[in-house]
Short mmCIF file of C-alpha atoms and ligand atoms in Angstrom, two decimals:
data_model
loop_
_atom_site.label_atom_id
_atom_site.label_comp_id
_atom_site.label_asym_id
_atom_site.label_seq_id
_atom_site.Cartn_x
_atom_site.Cartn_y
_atom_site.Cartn_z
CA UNK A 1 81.82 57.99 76.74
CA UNK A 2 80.09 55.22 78.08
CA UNK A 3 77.82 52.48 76.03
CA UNK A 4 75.26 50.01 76.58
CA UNK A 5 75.30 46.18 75.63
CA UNK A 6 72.03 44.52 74.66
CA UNK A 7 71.55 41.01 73.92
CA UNK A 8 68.70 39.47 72.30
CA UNK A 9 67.32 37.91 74.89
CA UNK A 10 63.72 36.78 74.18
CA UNK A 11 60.34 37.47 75.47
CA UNK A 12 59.66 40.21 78.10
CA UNK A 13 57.26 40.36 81.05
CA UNK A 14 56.49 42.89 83.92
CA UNK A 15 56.05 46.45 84.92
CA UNK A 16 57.98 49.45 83.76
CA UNK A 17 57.17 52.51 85.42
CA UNK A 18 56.50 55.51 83.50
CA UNK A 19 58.44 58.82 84.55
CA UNK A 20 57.27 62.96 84.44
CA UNK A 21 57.86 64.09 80.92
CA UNK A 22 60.87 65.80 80.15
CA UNK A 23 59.31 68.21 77.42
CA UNK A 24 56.70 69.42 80.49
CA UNK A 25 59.25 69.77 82.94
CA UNK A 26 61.33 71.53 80.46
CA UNK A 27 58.86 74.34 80.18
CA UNK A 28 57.11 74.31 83.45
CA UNK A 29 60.93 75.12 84.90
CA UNK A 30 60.94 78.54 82.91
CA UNK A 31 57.26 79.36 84.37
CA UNK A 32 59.08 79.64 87.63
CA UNK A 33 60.44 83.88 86.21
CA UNK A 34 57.04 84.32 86.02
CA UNK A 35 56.80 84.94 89.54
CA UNK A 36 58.19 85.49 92.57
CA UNK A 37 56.65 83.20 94.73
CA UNK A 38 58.13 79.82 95.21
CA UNK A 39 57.50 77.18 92.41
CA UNK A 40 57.55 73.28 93.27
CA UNK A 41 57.24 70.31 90.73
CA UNK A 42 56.92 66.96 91.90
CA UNK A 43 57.29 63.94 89.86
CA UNK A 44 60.21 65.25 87.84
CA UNK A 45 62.10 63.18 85.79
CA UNK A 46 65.54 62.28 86.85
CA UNK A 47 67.69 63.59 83.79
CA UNK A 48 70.82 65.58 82.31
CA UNK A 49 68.08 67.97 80.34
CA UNK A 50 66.59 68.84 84.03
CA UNK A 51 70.01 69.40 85.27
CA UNK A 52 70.86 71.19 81.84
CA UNK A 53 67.72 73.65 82.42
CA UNK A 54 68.89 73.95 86.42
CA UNK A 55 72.28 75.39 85.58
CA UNK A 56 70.16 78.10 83.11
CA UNK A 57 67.84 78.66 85.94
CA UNK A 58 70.57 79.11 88.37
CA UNK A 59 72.84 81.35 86.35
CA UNK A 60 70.04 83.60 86.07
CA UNK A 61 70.20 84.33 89.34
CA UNK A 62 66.78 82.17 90.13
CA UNK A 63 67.25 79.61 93.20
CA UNK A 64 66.77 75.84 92.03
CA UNK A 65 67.15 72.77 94.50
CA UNK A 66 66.00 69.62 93.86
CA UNK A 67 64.46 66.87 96.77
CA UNK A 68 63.42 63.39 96.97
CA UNK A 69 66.53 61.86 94.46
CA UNK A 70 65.69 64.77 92.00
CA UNK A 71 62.02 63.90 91.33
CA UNK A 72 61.12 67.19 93.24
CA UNK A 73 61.99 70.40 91.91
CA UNK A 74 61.71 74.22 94.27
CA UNK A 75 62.40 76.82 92.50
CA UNK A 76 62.47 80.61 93.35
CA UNK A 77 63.26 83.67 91.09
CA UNK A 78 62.76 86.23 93.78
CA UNK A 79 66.16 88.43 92.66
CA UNK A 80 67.54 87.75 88.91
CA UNK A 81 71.09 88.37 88.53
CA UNK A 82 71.19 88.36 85.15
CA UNK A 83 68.75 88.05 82.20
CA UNK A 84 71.17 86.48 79.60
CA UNK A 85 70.99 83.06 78.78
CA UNK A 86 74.02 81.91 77.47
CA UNK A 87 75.34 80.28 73.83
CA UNK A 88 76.89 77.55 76.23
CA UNK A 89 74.29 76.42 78.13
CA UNK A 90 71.41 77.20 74.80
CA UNK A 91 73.86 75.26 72.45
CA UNK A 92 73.44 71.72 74.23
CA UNK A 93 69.68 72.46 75.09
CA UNK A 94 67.21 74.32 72.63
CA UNK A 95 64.47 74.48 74.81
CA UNK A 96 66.82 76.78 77.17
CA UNK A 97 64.81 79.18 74.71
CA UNK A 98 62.02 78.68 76.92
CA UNK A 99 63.13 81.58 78.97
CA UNK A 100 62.39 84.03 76.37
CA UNK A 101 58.92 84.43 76.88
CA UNK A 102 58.89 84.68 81.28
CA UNK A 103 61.56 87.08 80.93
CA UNK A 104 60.04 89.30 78.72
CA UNK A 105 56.79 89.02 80.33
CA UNK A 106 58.64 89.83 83.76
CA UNK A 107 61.40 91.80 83.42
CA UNK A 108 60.65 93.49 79.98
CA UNK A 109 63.99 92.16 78.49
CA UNK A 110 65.73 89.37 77.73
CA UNK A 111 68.81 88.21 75.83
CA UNK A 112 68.99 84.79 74.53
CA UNK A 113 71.09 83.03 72.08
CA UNK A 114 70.29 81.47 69.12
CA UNK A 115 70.14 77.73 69.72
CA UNK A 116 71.56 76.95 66.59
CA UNK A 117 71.79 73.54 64.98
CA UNK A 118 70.80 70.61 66.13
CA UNK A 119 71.39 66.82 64.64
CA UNK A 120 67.65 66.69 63.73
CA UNK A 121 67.52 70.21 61.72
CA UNK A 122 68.04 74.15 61.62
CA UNK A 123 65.86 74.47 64.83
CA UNK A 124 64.96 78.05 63.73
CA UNK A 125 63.38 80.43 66.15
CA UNK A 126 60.88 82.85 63.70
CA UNK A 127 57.43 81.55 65.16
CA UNK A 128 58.38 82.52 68.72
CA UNK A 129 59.97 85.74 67.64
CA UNK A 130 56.73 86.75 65.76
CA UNK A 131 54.96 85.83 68.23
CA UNK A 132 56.47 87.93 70.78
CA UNK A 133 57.13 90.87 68.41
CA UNK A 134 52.52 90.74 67.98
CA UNK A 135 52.65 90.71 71.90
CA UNK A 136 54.68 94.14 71.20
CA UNK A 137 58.49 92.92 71.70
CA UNK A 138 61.15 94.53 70.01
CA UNK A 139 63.42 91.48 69.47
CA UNK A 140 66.77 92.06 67.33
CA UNK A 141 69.49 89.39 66.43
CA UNK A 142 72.96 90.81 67.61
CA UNK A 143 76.16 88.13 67.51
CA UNK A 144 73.95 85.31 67.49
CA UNK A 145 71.71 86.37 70.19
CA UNK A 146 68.41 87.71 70.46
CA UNK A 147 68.33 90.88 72.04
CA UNK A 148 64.39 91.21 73.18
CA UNK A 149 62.67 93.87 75.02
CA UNK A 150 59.70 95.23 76.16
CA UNK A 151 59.68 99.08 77.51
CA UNK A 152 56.03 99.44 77.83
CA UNK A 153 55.22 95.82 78.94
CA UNK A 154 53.40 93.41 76.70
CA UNK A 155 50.25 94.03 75.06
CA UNK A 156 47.39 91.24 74.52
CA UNK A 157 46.97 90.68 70.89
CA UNK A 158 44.92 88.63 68.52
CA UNK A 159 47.54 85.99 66.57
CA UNK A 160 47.83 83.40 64.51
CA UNK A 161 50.90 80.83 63.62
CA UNK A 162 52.38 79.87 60.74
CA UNK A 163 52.81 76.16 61.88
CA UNK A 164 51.70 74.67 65.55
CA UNK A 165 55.01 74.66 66.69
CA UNK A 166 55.62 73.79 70.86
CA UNK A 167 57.85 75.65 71.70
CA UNK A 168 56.60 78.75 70.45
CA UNK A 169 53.45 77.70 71.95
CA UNK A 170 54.78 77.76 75.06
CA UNK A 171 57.04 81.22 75.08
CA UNK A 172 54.04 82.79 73.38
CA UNK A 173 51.46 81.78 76.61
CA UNK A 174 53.84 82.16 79.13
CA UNK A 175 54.40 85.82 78.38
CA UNK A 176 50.82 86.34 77.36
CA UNK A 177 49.76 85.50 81.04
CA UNK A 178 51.52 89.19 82.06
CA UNK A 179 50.90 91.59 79.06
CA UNK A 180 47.68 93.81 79.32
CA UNK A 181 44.79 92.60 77.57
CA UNK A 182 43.32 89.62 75.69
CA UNK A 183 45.59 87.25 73.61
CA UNK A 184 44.09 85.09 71.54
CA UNK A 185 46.99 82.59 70.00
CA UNK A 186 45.60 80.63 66.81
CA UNK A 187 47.09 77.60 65.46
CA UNK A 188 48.38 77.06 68.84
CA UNK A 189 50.00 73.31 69.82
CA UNK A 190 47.63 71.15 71.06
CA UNK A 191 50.24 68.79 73.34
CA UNK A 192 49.54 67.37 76.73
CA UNK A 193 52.70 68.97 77.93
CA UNK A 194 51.08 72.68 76.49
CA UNK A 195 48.01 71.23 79.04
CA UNK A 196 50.06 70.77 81.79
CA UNK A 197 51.88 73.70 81.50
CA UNK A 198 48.62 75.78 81.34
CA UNK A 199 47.26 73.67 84.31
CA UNK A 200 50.38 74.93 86.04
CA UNK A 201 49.73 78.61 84.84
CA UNK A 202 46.17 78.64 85.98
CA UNK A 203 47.27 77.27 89.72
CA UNK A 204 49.42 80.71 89.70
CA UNK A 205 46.62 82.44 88.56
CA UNK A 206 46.63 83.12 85.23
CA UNK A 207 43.62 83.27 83.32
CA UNK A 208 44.14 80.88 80.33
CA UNK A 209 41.18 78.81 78.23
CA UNK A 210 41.26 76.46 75.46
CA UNK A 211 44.55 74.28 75.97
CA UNK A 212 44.97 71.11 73.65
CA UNK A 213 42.53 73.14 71.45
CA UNK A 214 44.04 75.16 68.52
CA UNK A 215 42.94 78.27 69.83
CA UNK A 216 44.25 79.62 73.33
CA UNK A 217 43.06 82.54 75.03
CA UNK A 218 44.96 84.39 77.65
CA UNK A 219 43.60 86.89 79.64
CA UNK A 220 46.58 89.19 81.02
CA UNK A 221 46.99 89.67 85.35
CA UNK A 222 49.44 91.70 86.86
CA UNK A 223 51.35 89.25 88.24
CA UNK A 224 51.37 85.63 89.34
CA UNK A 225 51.50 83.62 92.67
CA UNK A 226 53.67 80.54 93.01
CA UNK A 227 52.25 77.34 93.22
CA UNK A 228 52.99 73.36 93.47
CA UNK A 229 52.46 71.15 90.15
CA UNK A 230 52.82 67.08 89.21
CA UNK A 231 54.86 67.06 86.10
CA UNK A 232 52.16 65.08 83.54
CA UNK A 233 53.31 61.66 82.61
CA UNK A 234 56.55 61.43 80.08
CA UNK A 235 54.21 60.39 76.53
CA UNK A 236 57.29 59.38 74.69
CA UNK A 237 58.55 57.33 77.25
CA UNK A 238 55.72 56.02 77.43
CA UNK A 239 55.60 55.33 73.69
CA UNK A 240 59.05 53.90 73.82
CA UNK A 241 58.64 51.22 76.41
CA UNK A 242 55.39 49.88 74.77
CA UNK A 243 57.77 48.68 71.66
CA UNK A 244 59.38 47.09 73.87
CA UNK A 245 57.22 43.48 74.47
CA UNK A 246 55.78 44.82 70.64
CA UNK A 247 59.27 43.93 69.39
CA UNK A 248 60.61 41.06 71.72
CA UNK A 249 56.97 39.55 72.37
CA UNK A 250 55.90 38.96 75.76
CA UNK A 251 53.16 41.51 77.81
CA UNK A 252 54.30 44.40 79.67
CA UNK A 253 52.74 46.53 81.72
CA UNK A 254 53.43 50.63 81.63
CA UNK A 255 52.86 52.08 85.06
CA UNK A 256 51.21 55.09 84.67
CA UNK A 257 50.37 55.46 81.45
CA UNK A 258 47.20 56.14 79.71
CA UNK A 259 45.77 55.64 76.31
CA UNK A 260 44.42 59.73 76.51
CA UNK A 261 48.25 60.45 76.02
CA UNK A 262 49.26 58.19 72.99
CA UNK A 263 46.06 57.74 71.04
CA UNK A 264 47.37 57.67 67.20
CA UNK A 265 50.13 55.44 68.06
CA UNK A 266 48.45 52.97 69.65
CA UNK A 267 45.98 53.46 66.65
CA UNK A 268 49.46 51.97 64.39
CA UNK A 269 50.14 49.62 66.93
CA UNK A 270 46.61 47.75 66.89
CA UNK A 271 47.65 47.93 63.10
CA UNK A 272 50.49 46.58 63.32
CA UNK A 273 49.56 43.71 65.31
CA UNK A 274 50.11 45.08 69.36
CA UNK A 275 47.36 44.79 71.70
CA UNK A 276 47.28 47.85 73.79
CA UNK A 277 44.79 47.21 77.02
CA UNK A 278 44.29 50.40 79.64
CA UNK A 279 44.46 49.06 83.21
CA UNK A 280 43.79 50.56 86.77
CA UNK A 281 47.56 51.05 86.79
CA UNK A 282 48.54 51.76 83.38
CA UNK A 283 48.59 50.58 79.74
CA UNK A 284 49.23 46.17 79.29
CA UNK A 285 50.82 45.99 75.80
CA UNK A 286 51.11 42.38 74.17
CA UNK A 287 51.88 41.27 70.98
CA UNK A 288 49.50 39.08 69.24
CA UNK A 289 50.54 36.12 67.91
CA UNK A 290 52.78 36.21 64.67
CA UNK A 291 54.80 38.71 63.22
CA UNK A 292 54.31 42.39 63.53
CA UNK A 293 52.57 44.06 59.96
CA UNK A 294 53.74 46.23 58.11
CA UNK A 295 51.68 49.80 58.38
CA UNK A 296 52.18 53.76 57.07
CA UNK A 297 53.45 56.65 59.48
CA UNK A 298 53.33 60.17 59.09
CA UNK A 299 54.37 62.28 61.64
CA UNK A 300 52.24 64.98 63.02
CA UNK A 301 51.95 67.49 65.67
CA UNK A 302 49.56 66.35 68.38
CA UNK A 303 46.92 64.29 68.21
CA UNK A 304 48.93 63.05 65.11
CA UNK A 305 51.87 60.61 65.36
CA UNK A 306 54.51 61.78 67.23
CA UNK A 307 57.41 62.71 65.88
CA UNK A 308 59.68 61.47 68.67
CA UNK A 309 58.61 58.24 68.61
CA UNK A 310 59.21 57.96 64.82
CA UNK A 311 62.86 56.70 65.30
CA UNK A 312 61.46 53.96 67.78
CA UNK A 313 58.70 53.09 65.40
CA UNK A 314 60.90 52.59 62.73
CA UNK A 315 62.62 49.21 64.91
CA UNK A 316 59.55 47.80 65.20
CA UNK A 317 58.62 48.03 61.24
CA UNK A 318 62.47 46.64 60.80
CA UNK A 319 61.12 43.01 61.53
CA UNK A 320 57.54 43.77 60.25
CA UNK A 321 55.58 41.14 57.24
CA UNK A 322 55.78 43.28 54.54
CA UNK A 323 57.18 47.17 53.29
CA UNK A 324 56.13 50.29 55.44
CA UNK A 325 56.49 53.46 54.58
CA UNK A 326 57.19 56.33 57.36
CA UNK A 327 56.95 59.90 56.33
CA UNK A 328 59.13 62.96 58.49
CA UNK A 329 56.85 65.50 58.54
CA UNK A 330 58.22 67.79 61.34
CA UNK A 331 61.86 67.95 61.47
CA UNK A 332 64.20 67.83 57.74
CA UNK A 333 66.66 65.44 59.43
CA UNK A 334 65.31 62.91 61.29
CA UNK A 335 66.44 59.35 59.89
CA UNK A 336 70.11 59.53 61.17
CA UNK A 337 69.00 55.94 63.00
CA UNK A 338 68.83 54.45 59.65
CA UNK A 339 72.10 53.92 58.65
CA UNK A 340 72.82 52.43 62.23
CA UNK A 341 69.89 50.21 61.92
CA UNK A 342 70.69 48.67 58.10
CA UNK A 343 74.15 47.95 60.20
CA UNK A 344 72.06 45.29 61.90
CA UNK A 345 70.60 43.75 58.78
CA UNK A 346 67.45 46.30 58.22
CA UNK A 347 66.45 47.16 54.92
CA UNK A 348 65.86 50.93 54.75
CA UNK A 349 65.45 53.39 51.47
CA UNK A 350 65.83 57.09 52.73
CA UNK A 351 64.89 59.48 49.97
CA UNK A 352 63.98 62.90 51.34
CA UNK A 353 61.73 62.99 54.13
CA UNK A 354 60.67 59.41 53.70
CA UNK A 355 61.93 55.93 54.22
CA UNK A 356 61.10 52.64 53.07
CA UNK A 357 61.35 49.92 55.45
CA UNK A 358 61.46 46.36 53.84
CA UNK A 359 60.94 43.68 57.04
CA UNK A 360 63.44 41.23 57.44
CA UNK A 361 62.75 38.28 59.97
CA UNK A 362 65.44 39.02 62.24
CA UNK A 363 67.85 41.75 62.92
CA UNK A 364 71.34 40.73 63.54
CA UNK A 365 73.51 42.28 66.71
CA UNK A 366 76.22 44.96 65.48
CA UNK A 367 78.35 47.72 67.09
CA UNK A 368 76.27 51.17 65.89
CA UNK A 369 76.41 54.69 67.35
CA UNK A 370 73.93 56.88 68.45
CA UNK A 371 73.54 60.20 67.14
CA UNK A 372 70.68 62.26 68.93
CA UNK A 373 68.08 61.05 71.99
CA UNK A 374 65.36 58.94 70.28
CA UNK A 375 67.40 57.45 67.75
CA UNK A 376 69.91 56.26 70.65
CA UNK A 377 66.91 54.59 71.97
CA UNK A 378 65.79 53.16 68.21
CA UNK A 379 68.36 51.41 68.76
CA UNK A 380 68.25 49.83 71.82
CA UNK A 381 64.81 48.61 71.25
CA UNK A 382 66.57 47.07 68.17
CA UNK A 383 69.25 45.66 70.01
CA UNK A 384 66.27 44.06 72.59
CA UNK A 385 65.41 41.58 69.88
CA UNK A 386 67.98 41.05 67.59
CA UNK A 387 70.34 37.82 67.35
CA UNK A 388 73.63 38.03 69.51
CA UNK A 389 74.90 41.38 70.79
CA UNK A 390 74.80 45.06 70.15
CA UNK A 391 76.50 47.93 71.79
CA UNK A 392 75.16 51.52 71.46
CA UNK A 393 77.86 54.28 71.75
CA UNK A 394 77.54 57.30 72.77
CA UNK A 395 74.30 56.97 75.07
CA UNK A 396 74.64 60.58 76.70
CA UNK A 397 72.14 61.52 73.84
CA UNK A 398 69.82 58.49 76.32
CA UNK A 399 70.65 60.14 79.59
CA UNK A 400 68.93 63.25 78.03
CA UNK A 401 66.01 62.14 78.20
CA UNK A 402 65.45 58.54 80.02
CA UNK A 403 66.01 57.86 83.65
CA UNK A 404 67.14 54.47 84.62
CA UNK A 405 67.05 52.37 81.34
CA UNK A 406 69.11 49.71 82.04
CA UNK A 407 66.64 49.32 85.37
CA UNK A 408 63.46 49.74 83.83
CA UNK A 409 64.66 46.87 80.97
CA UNK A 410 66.39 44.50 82.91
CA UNK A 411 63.12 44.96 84.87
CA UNK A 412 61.10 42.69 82.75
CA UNK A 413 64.10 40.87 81.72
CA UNK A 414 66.02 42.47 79.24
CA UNK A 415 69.71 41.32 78.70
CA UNK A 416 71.66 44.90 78.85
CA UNK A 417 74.11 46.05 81.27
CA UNK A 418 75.76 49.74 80.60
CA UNK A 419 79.25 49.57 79.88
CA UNK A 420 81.27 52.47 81.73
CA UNK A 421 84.19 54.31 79.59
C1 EPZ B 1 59.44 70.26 70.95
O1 EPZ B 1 60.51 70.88 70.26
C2 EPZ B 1 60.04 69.07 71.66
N1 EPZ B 1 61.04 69.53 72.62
C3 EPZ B 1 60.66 68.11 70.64
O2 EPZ B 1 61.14 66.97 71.36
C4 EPZ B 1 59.59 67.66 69.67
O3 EPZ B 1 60.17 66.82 68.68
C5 EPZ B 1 58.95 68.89 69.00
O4 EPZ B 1 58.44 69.78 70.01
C6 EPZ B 1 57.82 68.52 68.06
O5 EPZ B 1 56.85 67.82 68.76
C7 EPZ B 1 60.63 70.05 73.79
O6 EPZ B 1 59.45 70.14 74.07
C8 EPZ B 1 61.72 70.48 74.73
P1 EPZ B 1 58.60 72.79 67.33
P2 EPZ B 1 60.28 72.32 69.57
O7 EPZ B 1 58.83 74.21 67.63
O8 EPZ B 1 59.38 73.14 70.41
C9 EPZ B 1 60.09 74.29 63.11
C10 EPZ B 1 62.67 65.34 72.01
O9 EPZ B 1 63.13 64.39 71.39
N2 EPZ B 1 60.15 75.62 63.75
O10 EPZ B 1 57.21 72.24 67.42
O11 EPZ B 1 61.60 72.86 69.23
C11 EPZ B 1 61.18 73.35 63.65
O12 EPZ B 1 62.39 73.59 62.98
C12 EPZ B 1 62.55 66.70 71.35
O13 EPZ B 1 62.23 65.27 73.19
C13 EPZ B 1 60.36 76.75 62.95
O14 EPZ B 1 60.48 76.65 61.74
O15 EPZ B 1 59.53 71.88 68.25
C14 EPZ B 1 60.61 71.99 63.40
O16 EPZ B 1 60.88 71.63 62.05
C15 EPZ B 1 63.17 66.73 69.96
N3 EPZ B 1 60.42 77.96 63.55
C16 EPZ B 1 59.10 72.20 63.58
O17 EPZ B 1 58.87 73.61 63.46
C17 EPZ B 1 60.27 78.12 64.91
O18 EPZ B 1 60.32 79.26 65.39
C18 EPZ B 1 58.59 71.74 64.94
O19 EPZ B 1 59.26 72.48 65.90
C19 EPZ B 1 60.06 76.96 65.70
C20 EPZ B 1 60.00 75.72 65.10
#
């Protein structure tokens, strides 16, 4: 298993560019059993979640190639082979459940397996099976699968969820855009990546209204036409790399980004001390002079605080002036970074859901260990600015969802090279 070595290294300075975001691409991919017709994505992001999504794709029976180093996706589901998707592929990826909802809405059937845990929490599937079951799915759990079908098709229905959750969002509108009738989904997600994947729906001809609102509306077709989409820009990437020159210093420039996708965080940031300007190219992020303050975060789903970039959040607020307190609202077990982090000095109460960060006024270099993607990349950012050297093992959970680190930091003169096992 390979790691990555980051020394402190000072202030940073240049351009990063921003990728397509994963958690888009991860559900636009599915879309593709909605139809027959050919279905291209361009500025894909170049990681093992893509591939990971690609083999379920593929063993489906559904043609996937990839152009262009990967950032160009073609897809095809003319002929399905199978509509299964299995515990092996579902187990390293939940959002393989993302197929639930085109193959109903397709075939009328579909067998997928639990995901089951994850290092983050239970990852339970309820809100997309009730969902589904008020679309008229009969969906029963049989040796840790879910055995789903629809006989008669799927019927347009008027529902409402018990929390905003994405991913049930997503299966929930993807198999509303084939089932006869009017759907109206309440409570619905509001996330740019639920936008983009409606923008992608709508250039195959569904008939959708009210993305990024709470409400969606989905007006059933009989079937859909393929199309060609630009995967939205990657948000948490985004997010991440702006910490960056927050917590060495420096300015750095995000190419691509845009203050429309990150609008409560940057609201902590300018708290916090980070100037955040929007450019012709992107977002310039500086930090003003001094240490970074202290400030409260609560995670939300959209336009709250993300929850992915809680972990990365958290290395700022190590080597903040004062205490701040950041509230998990979203997943039960989300702080495994902490312990790594008090490794390099950090002074972190977890009780619960919450965590008390005490800044200290420098973080030292240690060996630590990721444990899931955004902590892995907590602790890089901590590793950026800390005295002397750290190496972060296990850094698959990075390559799940960020292309080209090492690149993009050394980029603007980061000291980390990625040590092969
Ligand atoms: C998506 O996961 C993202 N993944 C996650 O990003 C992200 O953290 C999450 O949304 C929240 O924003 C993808 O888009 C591929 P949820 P998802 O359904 O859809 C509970 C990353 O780092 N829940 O909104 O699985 C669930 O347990 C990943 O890129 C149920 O109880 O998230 C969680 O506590 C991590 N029953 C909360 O809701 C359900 O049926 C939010 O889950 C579904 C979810």
């Amino acid at each position: 298993m390979d790691s990555i070595l980051v020394t402190g290294n000072g202030a940073l300075s240049g351009q990063i560019p921003i990728a397509g975001a994963k958690n888009a691409c991860l559900t636009l991919m599915p879309a593709t059993l909605l139809s027959e017709e050919p279905l291209t994505l361009t500025n894909a992001p170049r990681l093992s979640d893509i591939k990971t999504m690609t083999a379920l794709l593929q063993s489906l029976g559904a043609e996937v190639s990839t152009l262009q180093d990967g950032q160009v996706i073609a897809m095809s589901s003319h002929d399905l082979t199978s509509h299964t998707a299995d515990y092996e592929i579902v187990r390293k990826m939940r959002a393989s459940n993302l197929v639930l909802g085109p193959l109903l809405a397709r075939f009328g059937q579909a067998v997928v397996s639990l995901p089951g845990g994850c290092a983050i929490g239970a990852r339970p599937m309820d809100l997309h099976t009730e969902g589904l079951e008020a679309l008229g799915a009969e969906i029963e759990l049989k040796d840790g699968y879910l055995h789903a079908s629809a006989p008669r098709g799927l019927t347009g229905a008027v529902h409402e969820m018990r929390f905003a959750s994405v991913g049930a969002t997503e299966n929930i509108v993807m198999a509303a855009t084939l089932a006869k009738g009017t759907t109206v989904l309440k409570n619905a997600a509001r996330e740019p990546e639920i936008v983009d994947l409606v923008e992608c729906l709508r250039k195959m001809g569904a008939q959708i209204s009210g993305e990024g609102t709470s409400t969606i509306e989905i007006q059933g077709v009989d079937r859909l036409h393929g199309a060609t989409h630009q995967v939205v820009t990657d948000r948490i990437e985004l997010g991440t790399y702006m910490l960056a020159p927050a917590i060495c210093g420096g300015e750095v420039e995000l190419l691509g980004g845009r203050l429309s996708l990150v609008g409560a965080f940057v609201e902590k940031l300018d708290a916090a001390g980070i100037d955040v300007e929007e450019t012709a190219k992107g977002l310039k992020v500086r930090r003003r002079n001094g240490r970074v303050q202290a400030v409260d975060v609560t995670t939300e789903p959209f336009p709250g605080f993300p929850t992915d970039l809680q972990a990365q959040m958290m290395a700022l607020l190590c080597t903040a002036e004062g205490t701040s307190v950041l509230e998990e609202k979203i997943f039960e077990n989300r702080f495994m970074h902490a312990p790594e982090l008090t490794r390099m000095g950090a002074r972190i109460d977890v009780q619960g859901g919450t965590a008390t960060v005490t800044g200290v006024d420098r973080l030292k270099g240690a060996p630590v260990m990721a444990t899931d993607l955004r902590a892995s990349v907590s602790l890089i950012l901590a590793g950026l600015a800390a005295e002397g050297e750290t190496v972060v093992s296990r850094v698959y959970h990075l390559d799940r969802g960020y292309e080209h680190v090492v690149q993009k930091l050394e980029g603007v003169g980061a000291k980390i090279e990625r040590i092969k096992s």
